């Protein structure tokens, strides 16, 4: 795997929209071609090279391209949006929509990711070592189709309304989450190691949520089923004693499952 | 500015011109018979097709529920984004494009006139404010007259002349052009949590049936000598087995209008040609509907094609939208407009893999192909209900190429083979027939064919030129591409599109009708109006009418009526 290294120049005072930062675009391009790519700087078009120092080499095939962003890009949106293969490593924090609609490959954010990271994720892997913002792995605003495949892992905490309208795939938050985790969820698995603010699984009709910490309050649409020891979901084991709830029975025919560790 | 469109292959059905090579001369915004050749701009149209500008009789481009659709569906706007240029504004929206974008997209397809078919009177100001922001096109709005308490009451009491005088006032007050009727009776019944599921189900409280309403409104329309006939979204739309109601509806009006046009247009008839009594045996009854239209002198339809897209449905038919929402479980918005209407909005996905969508696709095309006389069936998608208007070129390609239809059928749910007859239809439309269903027929049905929809001397110089060599049509893909992107669009004698790009922005007219009713009758009706406004309306009567200042280039059509 060959590497392309992007060193952010001075941080812009207006946000950059850089969906061009992905192996699919870089593959087969020389450094000059990459520098000449167009990005939006606010509402104006700008040259990629004006904001990033580009070095290294890009392979011809996207799956062999690794992009390393050597610094903080917390004012650059849409890194890795729609990417289908290869790897992106961000050494700092990323702005909104990192890995949105990603279909394959891997993104590692070593700092924090702002809102809508992994929005409508279809495949691949998104790893956030710091904290994630609101609407992690959610649907687009207004859409009823959220994340449908792939894996999102957050080492820190995540914000509110994560995995909204989730249709598949797996999300693992090692810290705590805000309100409405798994809102409208239909399928897939969410694992929360820390605690969850209220309204977990609101209007969920399917899929599973495992909370290993505390839940601030349970919605009235959830029904206690039984206590279970050492549960197994989609081939994955969770040790300990869990209270099993089904819901959200505010929705007709709901078959969502919520496990909370005792 | 004068223009010579030189040596094009001209399709001008209203003047009986079928692919003749000839020049079209333009001066002062009109088609003329002579121009100063040295001063005129000459455009070489050899091996190009020249047609009158496209006309759309039924497209939801403006109004309260279009805007509700936009607000309800940000995800639809993310799908289609149009950046601004030096002369055009930015816009967004796939099934509900924003106002300016709507004008540009139509113009790029060679369309010059688009009428929006459902304006609740109380939303008239808003509708005209939106129309004001749609450039490139001549426009008009149809005033909704179905769940209106005045009309229900007058017709119940058999006061047809009073009803006519009220509607004349309403059209003037709302700057409307057509009497639009949506699910007559049903929309008012919806206010009581019910619907009218047959032509003889009576509306609660008002005790009047859809049959009586349709009959009464057709009578009113002809008393007022309106340019267009009653424009009817029939009862039971979207319901299983509704074709029987549709056939019954066709039989209500008798005869022709004084000027030989139809006296009823049943709009987006695809949605009213359903057979079967469960979604498992849902089938096309387009053949029965087409047969009835073939034998009718009084009724025409527009097709309401389904284009197999994800779209937004929006109608003044509140109960239907609730029904669709309960089938799809997708988000839904509903409005109640006081004494006048009850529209609803919900997204809809016409998936090619779904039997229902595949059959609906077939029904639209069957109607167009099985109705022998193209003047009796107009092209529409009921935009955005059956699909967005940007798909018209694809529908044209389906109509012109059996091979293309076969290719599409092979990608659809197999039910389309058993539960429609589309695979057995071998008719292919000619360019002349396409010009009828997208231009000439639309103008004739609307009663605006004196100035629009043709290229005879005196007509408005609204012209579309397509880069199509009529002597060798190169397959469906080519047809779709060429009709999507006009070589030239000329609006009121100015070149506004070249090679599918907007090169000049212009404002179109807004048509409205002003039927003249005698003073005595008018006074009597005004008494009722004043009384009811004081009692029931949330706005003052003085604030209700929309002034001409809201219209771009207002074009008043003054009419002498039977009640003058």
Coordinates of C-alpha atoms in Angstrom, one line a residue, chain B residues 26-266:
Chain B
X26 CA -40.5 35.4 -35.8
X27 CA -40.8 39.1 -35.0
X28 CA -42.1 41.1 -32.0
X29 CA -42.7 37.9 -30.0
X30 CA -45.1 36.4 -32.6
X31 CA -44.9 34.1 -35.6
X32 CA -45.1 36.3 -38.7
X33 CA -45.2 35.7 -42.5
X34 CA -42.4 38.2 -43.4
X35 CA -39.3 39.5 -41.7
X36 CA -36.4 41.7 -42.9
X37 CA -33.9 39.0 -43.7
X38 CA -30.9 41.2 -43.4
X39 CA -31.8 42.3 -39.8
X40 CA -33.0 38.9 -38.6
X41 CA -30.9 36.3 -36.8
X42 CA -30.9 33.2 -38.9
X43 CA -30.7 29.8 -37.2
X44 CA -30.0 26.8 -39.5
X45 CA -32.5 24.1 -38.6
X46 CA -31.7 21.6 -41.3
X47 CA -31.9 18.1 -39.9
X48 CA -33.5 19.5 -36.8
X49 CA -37.1 19.1 -35.6
X50 CA -39.1 22.3 -35.0
X51 CA -42.2 22.2 -32.8
X52 CA -44.3 24.7 -30.8
X53 CA -43.0 25.2 -27.3
X54 CA -44.1 22.4 -24.9
X55 CA -47.2 22.9 -22.8
X56 CA -48.0 21.2 -19.6
X57 CA -51.7 21.1 -18.5
X58 CA -51.1 19.5 -15.2
X59 CA -47.9 20.0 -13.1
X60 CA -47.7 20.9 -9.4
X61 CA -45.1 23.5 -9.6
X62 CA -46.3 26.0 -7.1
X63 CA -48.7 26.4 -4.1
X64 CA -49.1 25.5 -0.5
X65 CA -48.6 21.8 -0.8
X66 CA -45.7 22.0 -3.2
X67 CA -44.0 24.0 -0.5
X68 CA -45.1 21.5 2.2
X69 CA -43.5 18.8 0.0
X70 CA -40.2 20.8 -0.1
X71 CA -40.2 21.3 3.7
X72 CA -41.1 17.6 4.3
X73 CA -38.3 16.3 2.1
X74 CA -34.8 17.8 2.6
X75 CA -33.4 14.4 1.4
X76 CA -35.1 15.0 -2.0
X77 CA -33.3 18.3 -2.3
X78 CA -29.9 16.8 -1.4
X79 CA -30.3 14.5 -4.5
X80 CA -30.5 17.2 -7.1
X81 CA -28.6 20.5 -6.8
X82 CA -28.3 23.2 -9.5
X83 CA -25.4 25.7 -9.0
X84 CA -26.0 29.2 -10.0
X85 CA -24.4 30.7 -13.1
X86 CA -23.8 34.2 -14.2
X87 CA -27.4 34.5 -15.3
X88 CA -29.3 31.8 -13.5
X89 CA -30.0 31.3 -9.8
X90 CA -29.1 28.2 -7.8
X91 CA -31.8 25.7 -6.8
X92 CA -32.3 22.2 -5.6
X93 CA -34.9 19.4 -5.5
X94 CA -35.4 16.2 -7.6
X95 CA -39.2 15.8 -7.3
X96 CA -40.0 19.2 -5.9
X97 CA -37.4 21.6 -7.4
X98 CA -37.3 25.1 -6.1
X99 CA -39.1 27.8 -8.1
X100 CA -36.3 29.3 -10.3
X101 CA -34.9 25.8 -11.0
X102 CA -38.4 24.6 -12.1
X103 CA -38.5 27.3 -14.8
X104 CA -34.9 26.5 -16.0
X105 CA -35.5 22.7 -16.1
X106 CA -38.7 23.1 -18.1
X107 CA -37.1 25.6 -20.5
X108 CA -34.2 23.3 -21.2
X109 CA -36.6 20.6 -22.4
X110 CA -38.2 23.1 -24.8
X111 CA -41.3 23.8 -22.6
X112 CA -42.7 27.3 -22.6
X113 CA -46.1 27.0 -20.8
X114 CA -46.9 25.2 -17.6
X115 CA -50.1 25.3 -15.5
X116 CA -50.3 24.4 -11.9
X117 CA -53.5 22.4 -11.2
X118 CA -54.5 22.8 -7.5
X119 CA -54.7 26.2 -5.8
X120 CA -56.9 26.3 -2.7
X121 CA -58.4 29.8 -2.8
X122 CA -57.0 30.8 0.6
X123 CA -53.5 29.8 -0.7
X124 CA -53.9 31.9 -3.9
X125 CA -51.6 34.7 -2.7
X126 CA -48.9 32.2 -1.8
X127 CA -49.3 30.3 -5.1
X128 CA -48.9 33.5 -7.1
X129 CA -45.9 34.5 -5.1
X130 CA -44.3 31.2 -6.1
X131 CA -45.4 31.5 -9.7
X132 CA -43.9 35.0 -9.7
X133 CA -40.5 33.4 -9.0
X134 CA -40.8 30.8 -11.8
X135 CA -39.0 32.3 -14.8
X136 CA -39.0 31.2 -18.5
X137 CA -42.7 30.0 -18.6
X138 CA -46.2 31.2 -19.1
X139 CA -48.2 30.0 -16.2
X140 CA -51.7 29.8 -14.7
X141 CA -53.3 28.2 -11.6
X142 CA -56.4 26.2 -11.3
X143 CA -58.8 27.2 -8.5
X144 CA -59.9 24.3 -6.3
X145 CA -63.7 24.1 -6.1
X146 CA -64.3 20.7 -4.5
X147 CA -64.6 21.0 -0.7
X148 CA -65.9 24.6 -0.9
X149 CA -68.8 25.2 1.4
X150 CA -70.4 27.9 -0.9
X151 CA -70.4 25.6 -3.9
X152 CA -71.6 22.6 -1.9
X153 CA -74.5 24.6 -0.6
X154 CA -75.5 26.3 -3.9
X155 CA -75.5 23.0 -5.8
X156 CA -77.4 21.2 -3.1
X157 CA -80.1 23.9 -3.3
X158 CA -80.1 23.7 -7.1
X159 CA -78.9 27.3 -7.4
X160 CA -76.7 26.8 -10.4
X161 CA -76.7 30.4 -11.5
X162 CA -75.7 31.6 -8.1
X163 CA -73.0 28.9 -8.0
X164 CA -71.7 30.1 -11.3
X165 CA -71.7 33.7 -10.1
X166 CA -69.8 32.7 -7.0
X167 CA -67.2 30.7 -9.0
X168 CA -66.8 33.7 -11.4
X169 CA -66.1 35.8 -8.4
X170 CA -63.7 33.1 -6.9
X171 CA -61.7 32.8 -10.2
X172 CA -61.3 36.6 -10.3
X173 CA -60.5 36.8 -6.6
X174 CA -57.8 34.1 -6.8
X175 CA -56.6 35.0 -10.3
X176 CA -57.4 31.4 -11.3
X177 CA -57.8 30.0 -14.8
X178 CA -59.7 26.7 -14.4
X179 CA -62.3 25.1 -12.2
X180 CA -60.4 22.2 -10.6
X181 CA -62.3 19.5 -8.8
X182 CA -60.4 17.0 -6.6
X183 CA -62.2 13.9 -5.3
X184 CA -65.5 15.8 -5.3
X185 CA -67.3 15.4 -2.0
X186 CA -64.6 13.2 -0.7
X187 CA -62.3 16.0 0.4
X188 CA -65.1 17.7 2.4
X189 CA -66.1 14.3 3.9
X190 CA -62.5 13.9 4.9
X191 CA -63.0 16.8 7.3
X192 CA -65.6 14.5 9.0
X193 CA -63.1 11.6 9.0
X194 CA -64.8 10.0 6.0
X195 CA -64.5 9.8 2.2
X196 CA -66.9 9.4 -0.8
X197 CA -66.2 5.9 -2.1
X198 CA -68.9 5.9 -4.8
X199 CA -70.5 8.6 -6.9
X200 CA -73.7 8.4 -4.8
X201 CA -72.1 8.5 -1.3
X202 CA -73.3 11.8 0.1
X203 CA -71.2 14.4 1.8
X204 CA -72.0 14.6 5.6
X205 CA -74.0 17.7 6.5
X206 CA -74.2 19.0 2.9
X207 CA -76.1 15.9 1.7
X208 CA -74.9 16.1 -1.9
X209 CA -73.2 13.4 -3.9
X210 CA -70.1 13.5 -6.1
X211 CA -72.3 12.8 -9.1
X212 CA -74.5 15.9 -8.4
X213 CA -71.3 17.9 -7.8
X214 CA -69.7 17.0 -11.1
X215 CA -72.8 17.5 -13.1
X216 CA -73.4 20.9 -11.5
X217 CA -69.9 22.1 -12.0
X218 CA -69.8 21.0 -15.6
X219 CA -73.0 23.0 -16.1
X220 CA -71.5 26.0 -14.3
X221 CA -68.3 25.8 -16.3
X222 CA -70.2 26.0 -19.6
X223 CA -72.5 28.8 -18.4
X224 CA -69.3 30.8 -17.8
X225 CA -67.8 29.9 -21.2
X226 CA -64.5 29.2 -19.5
X227 CA -61.6 28.4 -21.9
X228 CA -60.9 25.0 -20.3
X229 CA -63.4 22.4 -19.3
X230 CA -63.9 21.2 -15.7
X231 CA -60.5 19.6 -14.7
X232 CA -61.4 16.6 -12.6
X233 CA -59.3 14.4 -10.2
X234 CA -61.9 11.7 -10.0
X235 CA -63.2 9.9 -7.0
X236 CA -61.5 6.8 -5.6
X237 CA -58.2 7.7 -7.1
X238 CA -55.5 5.3 -6.2
X239 CA -58.0 2.7 -4.9
X240 CA -58.3 -0.9 -6.0
X241 CA -61.0 -1.5 -8.6
X242 CA -61.6 2.2 -9.1
X243 CA -61.9 1.9 -12.9
X244 CA -65.6 1.2 -12.5
X245 CA -66.1 4.5 -10.8
X246 CA -64.0 6.2 -13.5
X247 CA -66.2 4.7 -16.3
X248 CA -69.3 5.9 -14.4
X249 CA -67.7 9.3 -14.1
X250 CA -67.1 9.5 -17.9
X251 CA -70.9 9.0 -18.4
X252 CA -72.0 12.0 -16.3
X253 CA -71.4 14.8 -18.8
X254 CA -73.1 14.8 -22.2
X255 CA -72.2 16.6 -25.4
X256 CA -69.5 19.1 -26.3
X257 CA -68.8 22.7 -25.5
X258 CA -69.9 25.5 -27.8
X259 CA -66.3 25.8 -29.1
X260 CA -66.1 22.0 -29.8
X261 CA -63.7 21.2 -26.9
X262 CA -64.4 18.5 -24.3
X263 CA -66.6 19.4 -21.3
X264 CA -64.6 17.3 -18.9
X265 CA -61.0 16.4 -18.5
X266 CA -60.3 13.5 -16.1

